[in-house]
Short mmCIF file of C-alpha atoms in Angstrom, two decimals:
data_model
loop_
_atom_site.label_atom_id
_atom_site.label_comp_id
_atom_site.label_asym_id
_atom_site.label_seq_id
_atom_site.Cartn_x
_atom_site.Cartn_y
_atom_site.Cartn_z
CA MET A 1 -37.81 59.83 19.31
CA THR A 2 -38.49 58.45 22.76
CA LEU A 3 -35.96 56.82 24.99
CA THR A 4 -37.45 53.43 24.32
CA GLU A 5 -37.15 53.91 20.57
CA ALA A 6 -33.44 54.71 20.64
CA PRO A 7 -31.39 52.13 18.70
CA VAL A 8 -29.37 49.72 20.76
CA GLN A 9 -25.65 50.07 20.00
CA ARG A 10 -23.50 47.03 20.64
CA LYS A 11 -20.19 47.70 22.30
CA ALA A 12 -17.21 47.03 20.05
CA PRO A 13 -15.09 44.14 21.21
CA GLY A 14 -11.93 45.05 23.07
CA PRO A 15 -8.41 44.05 21.99
CA ALA A 16 -7.64 40.35 22.00
CA LEU A 17 -4.28 40.70 23.78
CA PRO A 18 -5.67 40.89 27.35
CA VAL A 19 -7.85 37.86 26.66
CA LEU A 20 -4.89 36.00 25.20
CA ARG A 21 -2.80 36.90 28.23
CA ALA A 22 -5.53 35.67 30.59
CA GLU A 23 -5.85 32.36 28.69
CA ALA A 24 -2.09 31.88 28.83
CA ARG A 25 -1.92 32.40 32.60
CA ARG A 26 -4.67 30.12 33.78
CA GLY A 27 -6.48 26.98 32.87
CA ILE A 28 -4.96 23.90 31.28
CA ALA A 29 -2.48 25.65 28.97
CA PRO A 30 0.32 26.26 31.53
CA TRP A 31 -0.08 22.76 32.92
CA THR A 32 0.27 21.36 29.42
CA GLY A 33 3.65 23.06 29.10
CA VAL A 34 4.76 21.79 32.49
CA CYS A 35 3.64 18.23 31.75
CA THR A 36 5.36 18.29 28.36
CA ALA A 37 8.64 19.38 29.92
CA LEU A 38 8.34 16.82 32.72
CA MET A 39 7.45 13.95 30.40
CA LEU A 40 10.36 14.64 28.09
CA GLY A 41 12.71 15.31 31.00
CA VAL A 42 11.88 12.05 32.76
CA THR A 43 12.11 10.08 29.51
CA MET A 44 15.51 11.52 28.68
CA ALA A 45 16.83 11.11 32.22
CA ALA A 46 15.79 7.44 32.31
CA LYS A 47 17.94 6.73 29.23
CA ALA A 48 20.76 9.17 29.90
CA ASP A 49 23.42 6.48 29.45
CA ASP A 50 22.27 5.98 25.85
CA TRP A 51 22.51 9.59 24.68
CA GLN A 52 24.48 11.82 27.02
CA GLY A 53 27.66 12.78 25.24
CA ASP A 54 26.49 12.49 21.63
CA TRP A 55 24.54 15.18 19.77
CA ILE A 56 22.84 12.82 17.34
CA GLU A 57 21.68 10.31 19.96
CA THR A 58 20.46 13.16 22.18
CA GLN A 59 18.34 14.75 19.52
CA SER A 60 17.11 11.46 18.05
CA LEU A 61 15.71 10.32 21.39
CA LEU A 62 14.25 13.75 22.09
CA HIS A 63 12.58 13.69 18.66
CA SER A 64 10.97 10.34 19.48
CA GLY A 65 9.75 11.61 22.84
CA ALA A 66 8.40 14.87 21.42
CA THR A 67 6.39 13.13 18.72
CA LEU A 68 5.31 9.78 20.16
CA LEU A 69 4.86 10.85 23.81
CA ALA A 70 4.38 14.61 24.01
CA GLY A 71 2.34 14.76 20.80
CA PRO A 72 -0.57 12.61 22.06
CA LEU A 73 -0.40 14.35 25.45
CA VAL A 74 -0.71 17.81 23.89
CA ALA A 75 -3.50 16.64 21.58
CA ALA A 76 -5.48 15.24 24.52
CA ALA A 77 -5.03 18.41 26.58
CA ALA A 78 -6.07 20.58 23.64
CA CYS A 79 -9.10 18.39 22.99
CA TRP A 80 -10.19 18.74 26.62
CA HIS A 81 -9.63 22.48 26.41
CA GLY A 82 -11.63 22.76 23.19
CA ALA A 83 -14.61 20.99 24.77
CA ARG A 84 -14.73 23.55 27.60
CA ASP A 85 -17.85 25.31 26.27
CA HIS A 86 -19.66 21.98 25.94
CA ARG A 87 -18.96 21.10 29.57
CA ARG A 88 -19.95 24.54 30.84
CA SER A 89 -22.92 24.92 28.47
CA THR A 90 -21.70 28.41 27.50
CA GLY A 91 -21.93 28.01 23.73
CA GLU A 92 -25.08 30.10 23.39
CA LEU A 93 -23.63 32.78 25.65
CA TRP A 94 -20.51 33.11 23.51
CA ARG A 95 -22.54 33.31 20.31
CA SER A 96 -24.40 36.31 21.72
CA THR A 97 -21.19 38.32 22.21
CA PRO A 98 -19.89 40.70 19.52
CA ARG A 99 -16.45 39.07 19.33
CA ALA A 100 -15.96 37.08 16.14
CA ARG A 101 -15.88 33.30 16.39
CA TRP A 102 -12.44 33.17 14.77
CA ALA A 103 -10.99 35.54 17.38
CA ARG A 104 -12.50 33.53 20.23
CA MET A 105 -11.14 30.26 18.90
CA ALA A 106 -7.70 31.69 18.22
CA VAL A 107 -7.19 33.21 21.66
CA ALA A 108 -8.34 29.94 23.23
CA ALA A 109 -6.14 27.61 21.15
CA LEU A 110 -2.93 29.60 20.69
CA PRO A 111 -1.88 29.74 24.38
CA LEU A 112 -1.97 25.96 24.65
CA ALA A 113 0.10 25.59 21.47
CA LEU A 114 2.64 28.12 22.76
CA TRP A 115 2.88 26.43 26.15
CA ALA A 116 3.44 23.04 24.49
CA VAL A 117 6.29 24.47 22.43
CA ALA A 118 7.70 26.16 25.56
CA GLY A 119 7.69 22.85 27.44
CA TYR A 120 9.56 21.22 24.57
CA ALA A 121 12.05 24.10 24.55
CA VAL A 122 12.76 23.63 28.26
CA ALA A 123 13.39 19.90 27.78
CA LEU A 124 15.54 20.62 24.73
CA ALA A 125 17.68 23.13 26.61
CA GLY A 126 18.16 20.73 29.52
CA THR A 127 19.23 17.79 27.36
CA LEU A 128 21.58 19.86 25.22
CA LEU A 129 23.21 21.30 28.33
CA ALA A 130 23.59 17.78 29.73
CA THR A 131 25.30 16.59 26.54
CA TRP A 132 27.49 19.61 25.86
CA PRO A 133 30.28 18.87 28.42
CA TYR A 134 30.88 15.40 26.94
CA ALA A 135 30.08 15.84 23.23
CA GLY A 136 32.69 16.14 20.55
CA GLY A 137 32.29 17.17 16.91
CA GLY A 138 29.06 18.18 15.27
CA GLY A 139 26.16 19.83 17.03
CA PRO A 140 22.37 19.83 17.37
CA PHE A 141 20.23 20.09 14.25
CA LEU A 142 18.21 23.31 14.30
CA SER A 143 15.99 21.99 11.52
CA LEU A 144 14.85 19.06 13.68
CA VAL A 145 14.08 21.47 16.53
CA VAL A 146 11.88 23.52 14.19
CA VAL A 147 10.09 20.41 12.90
CA ASP A 148 9.34 19.13 16.42
CA GLY A 149 8.17 22.53 17.66
CA ALA A 150 5.91 23.00 14.64
CA PHE A 151 4.49 19.52 15.14
CA LEU A 152 3.56 20.18 18.77
CA ALA A 153 1.88 23.47 17.81
CA ALA A 154 -0.01 21.70 15.03
CA VAL A 155 -1.32 18.87 17.22
CA ALA A 156 -2.46 21.46 19.75
CA LEU A 157 -4.60 23.16 17.09
CA LEU A 158 -5.89 19.83 15.77
CA GLY A 159 -6.74 18.61 19.27
CA PHE A 160 -8.56 21.85 20.06
CA THR A 161 -10.59 21.52 16.86
CA ALA A 162 -11.53 17.95 17.76
CA GLY A 163 -12.63 19.07 21.23
CA VAL A 164 -14.89 21.79 19.84
CA LEU A 165 -16.53 19.38 17.41
CA CYS A 166 -16.90 16.37 19.73
CA ARG A 167 -19.07 16.52 22.85
CA TRP A 168 -18.01 13.08 24.16
CA ARG A 169 -16.16 13.37 27.47
CA MET A 170 -13.85 10.47 26.60
CA ALA A 171 -12.76 12.14 23.37
CA ALA A 172 -9.44 13.37 24.83
CA PRO A 173 -7.95 10.00 25.91
CA VAL A 174 -9.29 8.29 22.80
CA LEU A 175 -7.69 10.96 20.63
CA ALA A 176 -4.37 10.46 22.42
CA ALA A 177 -4.46 6.70 21.80
CA LEU A 178 -5.41 7.12 18.15
CA MET A 179 -2.68 9.69 17.59
CA TYR A 180 -0.07 7.41 19.13
CA LEU A 181 -1.05 4.66 16.71
CA LEU A 182 -1.25 7.05 13.77
CA LEU A 183 2.26 8.30 14.47
CA GLY A 184 3.85 4.98 15.39
CA VAL A 185 2.54 2.55 12.78
CA PRO A 186 4.02 4.26 9.64
CA SER A 187 7.52 3.89 11.11
CA TYR A 188 7.35 0.17 10.31
CA SER A 189 6.64 0.85 6.64
CA GLU A 190 9.25 0.97 3.88
CA SER A 191 7.16 3.27 1.69
CA PRO A 192 8.47 6.79 0.99
CA ALA A 193 5.10 8.03 2.29
CA ARG A 194 6.34 7.27 5.81
CA TYR A 195 8.28 10.53 5.69
CA LEU A 196 4.96 12.37 5.97
CA ASP A 197 4.83 10.97 9.50
CA PRO A 198 6.34 13.59 11.85
CA ALA A 199 7.45 10.77 14.19
CA VAL A 200 9.59 8.93 11.63
CA GLN A 201 13.12 8.22 12.84
CA TYR A 202 15.82 9.86 10.74
CA GLU A 203 19.17 8.13 10.29
CA LEU A 204 21.43 11.06 11.16
CA TRP A 205 24.70 9.27 11.91
CA ASP A 206 26.38 10.20 8.65
CA ARG A 207 23.79 12.48 7.06
CA LEU A 208 22.33 15.96 7.40
CA PRO A 209 18.82 17.28 6.65
CA VAL A 210 18.54 19.23 3.40
CA TRP A 211 18.04 23.00 3.73
CA TRP A 212 14.31 22.91 2.94
CA PHE A 213 13.55 19.99 5.29
CA ALA A 214 12.29 22.12 8.19
CA PRO A 215 10.13 24.53 6.11
CA ALA A 216 8.52 21.65 4.20
CA MET A 217 7.67 19.57 7.28
CA ALA A 218 6.40 22.64 9.17
CA ALA A 219 4.22 23.59 6.19
CA TRP A 220 2.85 20.05 6.05
CA THR A 221 1.87 19.69 9.71
CA CYS A 222 0.86 23.31 10.42
CA GLY A 223 -0.95 23.60 7.09
CA LEU A 224 -3.27 20.73 7.99
CA ALA A 225 -3.86 22.13 11.49
CA ALA A 226 -4.53 25.67 10.26
CA ALA A 227 -6.96 24.36 7.63
CA ALA A 228 -8.92 22.40 10.24
CA LEU A 229 -9.15 25.37 12.61
CA THR A 230 -10.15 27.71 9.77
CA VAL A 231 -12.97 25.43 8.67
CA LEU A 232 -14.19 25.38 12.26
CA ALA A 233 -13.97 29.05 13.14
CA ALA A 234 -13.69 31.31 10.08
CA ARG A 235 -16.73 33.07 8.66
CA ARG A 236 -15.48 32.38 5.15
CA ARG A 237 -14.57 28.75 5.25
CA LEU A 238 -13.10 28.84 1.78
CA LEU A 239 -10.09 30.50 3.41
CA ALA A 240 -9.17 27.03 4.66
CA LEU A 241 -8.15 26.18 1.12
CA VAL A 242 -5.06 28.38 1.48
CA PRO A 243 -3.26 26.39 4.26
CA LEU A 244 -4.67 23.17 2.83
CA ALA A 245 -3.16 23.99 -0.56
CA VAL A 246 0.21 24.66 1.08
CA ALA A 247 0.13 21.27 2.83
CA ALA A 248 -1.01 19.54 -0.37
CA ALA A 249 1.83 21.18 -2.31
CA VAL A 250 4.66 20.04 -0.01
CA ALA A 251 3.32 16.52 0.62
CA PRO A 252 4.24 15.15 -2.86
CA LEU A 253 7.65 16.81 -2.57
CA ILE A 254 8.32 15.05 0.75
CA VAL A 255 7.12 11.68 -0.55
CA HIS A 256 8.99 11.95 -3.84
CA THR A 257 12.23 12.95 -2.10
CA GLY A 258 12.04 10.17 0.50
CA ASP A 259 15.53 9.29 1.71
CA GLY A 260 16.78 12.34 -0.14
CA LEU A 261 15.56 14.48 2.74
CA LEU A 262 18.96 13.66 4.25
CA ARG A 263 22.22 14.36 2.45
CA ALA A 264 25.70 13.03 3.12
CA ASP A 265 27.54 14.63 6.02
CA PRO A 266 31.07 15.62 4.92
CA ALA A 267 32.33 15.46 8.52
CA ALA A 268 31.27 11.81 8.79
CA ASP A 269 33.39 10.85 5.76
CA ARG A 270 36.42 12.84 6.90
CA LEU A 271 38.90 10.70 8.83
CA VAL A 272 40.98 11.93 11.75
CA CYS A 273 44.03 9.75 12.35
CA THR A 274 46.85 9.38 14.83
CA GLU A 275 50.45 9.95 13.88
CA GLY A 276 53.00 7.20 13.55
CA SER A 277 52.47 3.56 12.70
CA PRO A 278 50.04 1.94 12.83
CA ARG A 279 47.55 4.73 12.32
CA ILE A 280 44.17 4.65 14.07
CA CYS A 281 41.46 6.61 12.28
CA LEU A 282 37.99 7.70 13.36
CA SER A 283 35.35 9.82 11.65
CA GLY A 284 35.52 13.55 12.20
CA HIS A 285 32.76 13.50 14.80
CA ASN A 286 34.73 11.08 16.99
CA GLY A 287 38.21 12.48 16.58
CA ARG A 288 38.39 13.43 20.26
CA LEU A 289 38.25 9.73 21.18
CA LEU A 290 41.48 8.80 19.38
CA PRO A 291 43.64 8.79 22.56
CA GLN A 292 41.20 6.47 24.34
CA VAL A 293 40.83 4.13 21.35
CA SER A 294 44.59 4.04 20.90
CA GLU A 295 45.00 3.10 24.55
CA ALA A 296 42.37 0.36 24.27
CA LEU A 297 44.15 -1.12 21.24
CA ALA A 298 47.67 -0.68 22.60
CA GLY A 299 47.93 -4.35 23.62
CA LEU A 300 46.76 -5.59 20.21
CA THR A 301 49.02 -3.31 18.20
CA GLY A 302 51.91 -4.07 20.54
CA ARG A 303 51.57 -7.81 19.93
CA LEU A 304 51.73 -7.16 16.19
CA ASP A 305 54.81 -4.94 16.46
CA GLY A 306 57.48 -6.26 14.15
CA VAL A 307 55.16 -8.76 12.44
CA PRO A 308 55.55 -8.70 8.64
CA GLY A 309 52.32 -7.63 6.92
CA ALA A 310 50.73 -6.26 10.11
CA PRO A 311 47.91 -3.77 9.43
CA GLU A 312 49.08 -0.22 8.94
CA ARG A 313 45.71 1.41 9.53
CA TYR A 314 42.73 0.79 11.82
CA THR A 315 39.60 2.67 10.76
CA ASP A 316 35.93 2.82 11.73
CA GLN A 317 34.97 3.09 8.06
CA GLU A 318 34.65 0.00 5.91
CA PRO A 319 38.16 -0.69 4.56
CA GLY A 320 36.98 -3.05 1.83
CA ARG A 321 39.55 -5.66 0.88
CA GLU A 322 42.59 -3.55 1.67
CA SER A 323 45.16 -5.90 3.21
CA ASP A 324 46.79 -3.12 5.22
CA ALA A 325 43.56 -1.81 6.84
CA VAL A 326 41.37 -3.26 9.59
CA TRP A 327 37.88 -2.17 10.63
CA ILE A 328 37.33 -1.04 14.22
CA PRO A 329 33.92 -0.41 15.83
CA THR A 330 32.64 3.14 16.04
CA PRO A 331 32.47 4.07 19.76
CA ASN A 332 28.71 4.53 19.99
CA PRO A 333 26.89 5.78 23.10
CA GLY A 334 25.04 3.23 25.16
CA TRP A 335 27.73 0.56 25.06
CA TYR A 336 31.26 1.63 24.19
CA LEU A 337 30.80 5.29 25.02
CA LEU A 338 29.45 6.67 28.28
CA ARG A 339 29.57 10.42 28.86
CA GLY A 340 32.63 10.82 26.72
CA ARG A 341 34.55 7.86 28.18
CA LEU A 342 35.31 4.62 26.33
CA GLN A 343 33.87 1.63 28.20
CA HIS A 344 34.38 -2.16 27.89
CA ARG A 345 37.85 -1.76 26.44
CA GLU A 346 38.65 -5.46 26.53
CA ASP A 347 35.56 -6.25 24.50
CA TYR A 348 36.46 -3.41 22.12
CA ALA A 349 39.89 -4.96 21.55
CA TRP A 350 38.29 -8.38 21.07
CA GLN A 351 35.98 -7.04 18.35
CA VAL A 352 38.96 -5.60 16.49
CA ALA A 353 40.95 -8.82 16.86
CA TYR A 354 38.00 -10.90 15.68
CA GLY A 355 37.58 -8.71 12.62
CA LEU A 356 41.27 -9.00 11.83
CA ALA A 357 41.47 -12.78 12.15
CA HIS A 358 38.16 -13.96 10.68
CA ARG A 359 37.24 -14.14 7.02
CA GLU A 360 33.75 -12.70 6.53
CA ASP A 361 33.69 -13.21 2.76
CA CYS A 362 34.46 -16.91 3.02
CA PRO A 363 31.79 -19.65 3.01
CA ASP A 364 30.11 -20.53 6.26
CA PRO A 365 32.40 -23.01 8.07
CA HIS A 366 29.31 -24.95 9.15
CA ASP A 367 28.31 -25.44 5.51
CA GLU A 368 29.05 -28.99 4.37
CA ASN A 369 30.52 -27.63 1.11
CA ALA A 370 32.86 -25.18 2.81
CA ASP A 371 36.58 -25.92 2.80
CA SER A 372 37.59 -23.31 5.41
CA ASP A 373 36.49 -25.24 8.51
CA PRO A 374 40.05 -26.28 9.50
CA VAL A 375 40.99 -22.62 9.58
CA LEU A 376 38.35 -21.69 12.14
CA ALA A 377 40.28 -22.94 15.18
CA THR A 378 43.41 -21.13 14.01
CA ASP A 379 41.48 -17.90 13.48
CA ASP A 380 39.97 -18.14 16.97
CA ALA A 381 43.37 -18.74 18.54
CA VAL A 382 44.93 -15.75 16.77
CA ALA A 383 42.03 -13.45 17.71
CA THR A 384 42.15 -14.54 21.34
CA TRP A 385 45.91 -14.07 21.57
CA LEU A 386 45.76 -10.63 19.96
CA ALA A 387 42.96 -9.38 22.21
CA GLY A 388 44.45 -10.89 25.35
CA PRO A 389 43.19 -13.88 27.36
CA HIS A 390 40.93 -11.76 29.56
CA ALA A 391 39.09 -10.43 26.51
CA GLY A 392 38.97 -13.51 24.29
CA LEU A 393 38.13 -16.25 26.81
CA ALA A 394 35.18 -16.61 29.14
CA PRO A 395 36.07 -16.67 32.86
CA GLY A 396 37.20 -20.18 33.82
CA ALA A 397 37.32 -21.42 30.22
CA GLU A 398 40.18 -23.71 29.25
CA LYS A 399 42.58 -22.52 26.59
CA PRO A 400 42.32 -24.46 23.32
CA PRO A 401 45.46 -26.29 22.15
CA GLN A 402 45.99 -23.92 19.20
CA LEU A 403 46.15 -20.96 21.58
CA ARG A 404 48.57 -22.76 23.92
CA ARG A 405 50.88 -23.56 21.00
CA LEU A 406 50.79 -19.95 19.81
CA GLU A 407 51.63 -18.67 23.30
CA ALA A 408 54.45 -21.18 23.66
CA MET A 409 56.27 -20.07 20.51
CA PRO A 410 59.45 -18.01 20.94
CA PRO A 411 58.81 -14.36 20.05
CA ALA A 412 60.82 -14.44 16.83
CA GLU A 413 59.19 -17.66 15.64
CA ARG A 414 55.74 -16.32 16.55
CA ARG A 415 56.31 -13.11 14.60
CA ALA A 416 57.39 -15.11 11.55
CA TRP A 417 54.35 -17.40 11.81
CA LEU A 418 51.99 -14.46 12.25
CA GLY A 419 53.52 -12.86 9.15
CA ARG A 420 52.70 -15.97 7.12
CA TYR A 421 49.22 -16.06 8.67
CA LEU A 422 48.43 -12.42 7.90
CA ALA A 423 49.55 -12.91 4.31
CA THR A 424 46.60 -15.31 3.89
CA ARG A 425 44.11 -13.13 5.75
CA MET A 426 41.98 -12.63 2.63
CA SER A 427 42.21 -16.25 1.50
CA CYS A 428 39.44 -18.81 1.90
CA THR A 429 41.57 -21.80 0.94
CA ALA A 430 42.41 -23.88 4.00
CA SER A 431 45.63 -25.26 2.54
CA GLU A 432 47.11 -21.75 2.26
CA VAL A 433 46.65 -20.90 5.94
CA PRO A 434 49.56 -22.02 8.19
CA ALA A 435 48.33 -24.41 10.85
CA LEU A 436 49.05 -24.27 14.56
#
């Protein structure tokens, strides 16, 4: 056999780890992680007053940012990265190499997905650290972290697949816009199918995700992404049926469960109350705020001291028609709560006084058939007096005559009148309410 007749032996491909390491260190992947962290960080910082100090508000806003903002960004970056061979005209060159197409696609797509998740993790750590000094009961939901991280990895794989298939240079921004619409529009639907949308907003105030929530949502999003990448890159495309079958199996479960994806939170139903009388009660998550709420309501409860029939309990849970209980607002971040401190205390007292003095179950006083209209002025006067003039009246407003008469009463007479008034607090009959 001559030298020229010797068979040509192709060199076996080397390990994929060095290639994966090189892809992770350069190109668009690291910048995708940086941009994801910056986008989420800036978004959270701009609305810090609305979430800082509450675990649920923190993670809810971060979930919205990760899905509606970071998701389209990662998809666009991955699409641009996937179209790299088209721009460089290196497709034929890669097909001549011994490395399998699946290996080439995987080492090109995985670094971007990992960097996107890393950027989200950095933003998550920063926001949780910013909330931790001011937060009370409860804590972050690990399941929601897993769902958001899996979603970002999935959109990276889907965007990369779209970039490989589409040669149009404007594919990346168009994909970002389409993904934003695809994620945002289902949130306005009332159908249970909206829970297939990774960007749906979960009502977490008094509920917790079920134990299988994170695995099911991760299987749904990552199953679709893995199926798309397998169809694109695998030699045996029937293998794509495996992740596709997983996604198809969990989708009906998610849709059928619907609101059942969240279960009741025992801590939200548990009341934490002050000692003595009257008792002020908040849900378990807000128990640390009891001293501040008690201080804000000290003027109102002091004015009712010694009044027969005065409420014995103030609670942020619906008291129903209990005559001895009054509803108080939950100190939510963004208005009443700012970094663990109760704000707008006069308005808070006014809301409680208004709820105590007004009859929500009665007919509308502006209705021509209602017989409670004469009571409205009396109710307003009582609420304003209980909350204090600075809380119940606009600056410069003149006091109504009912309020002046209530203020002019001797203390003993006023306590007796308020006792008769509170005895009719649940009544809608005008003749039963003592007039001022």
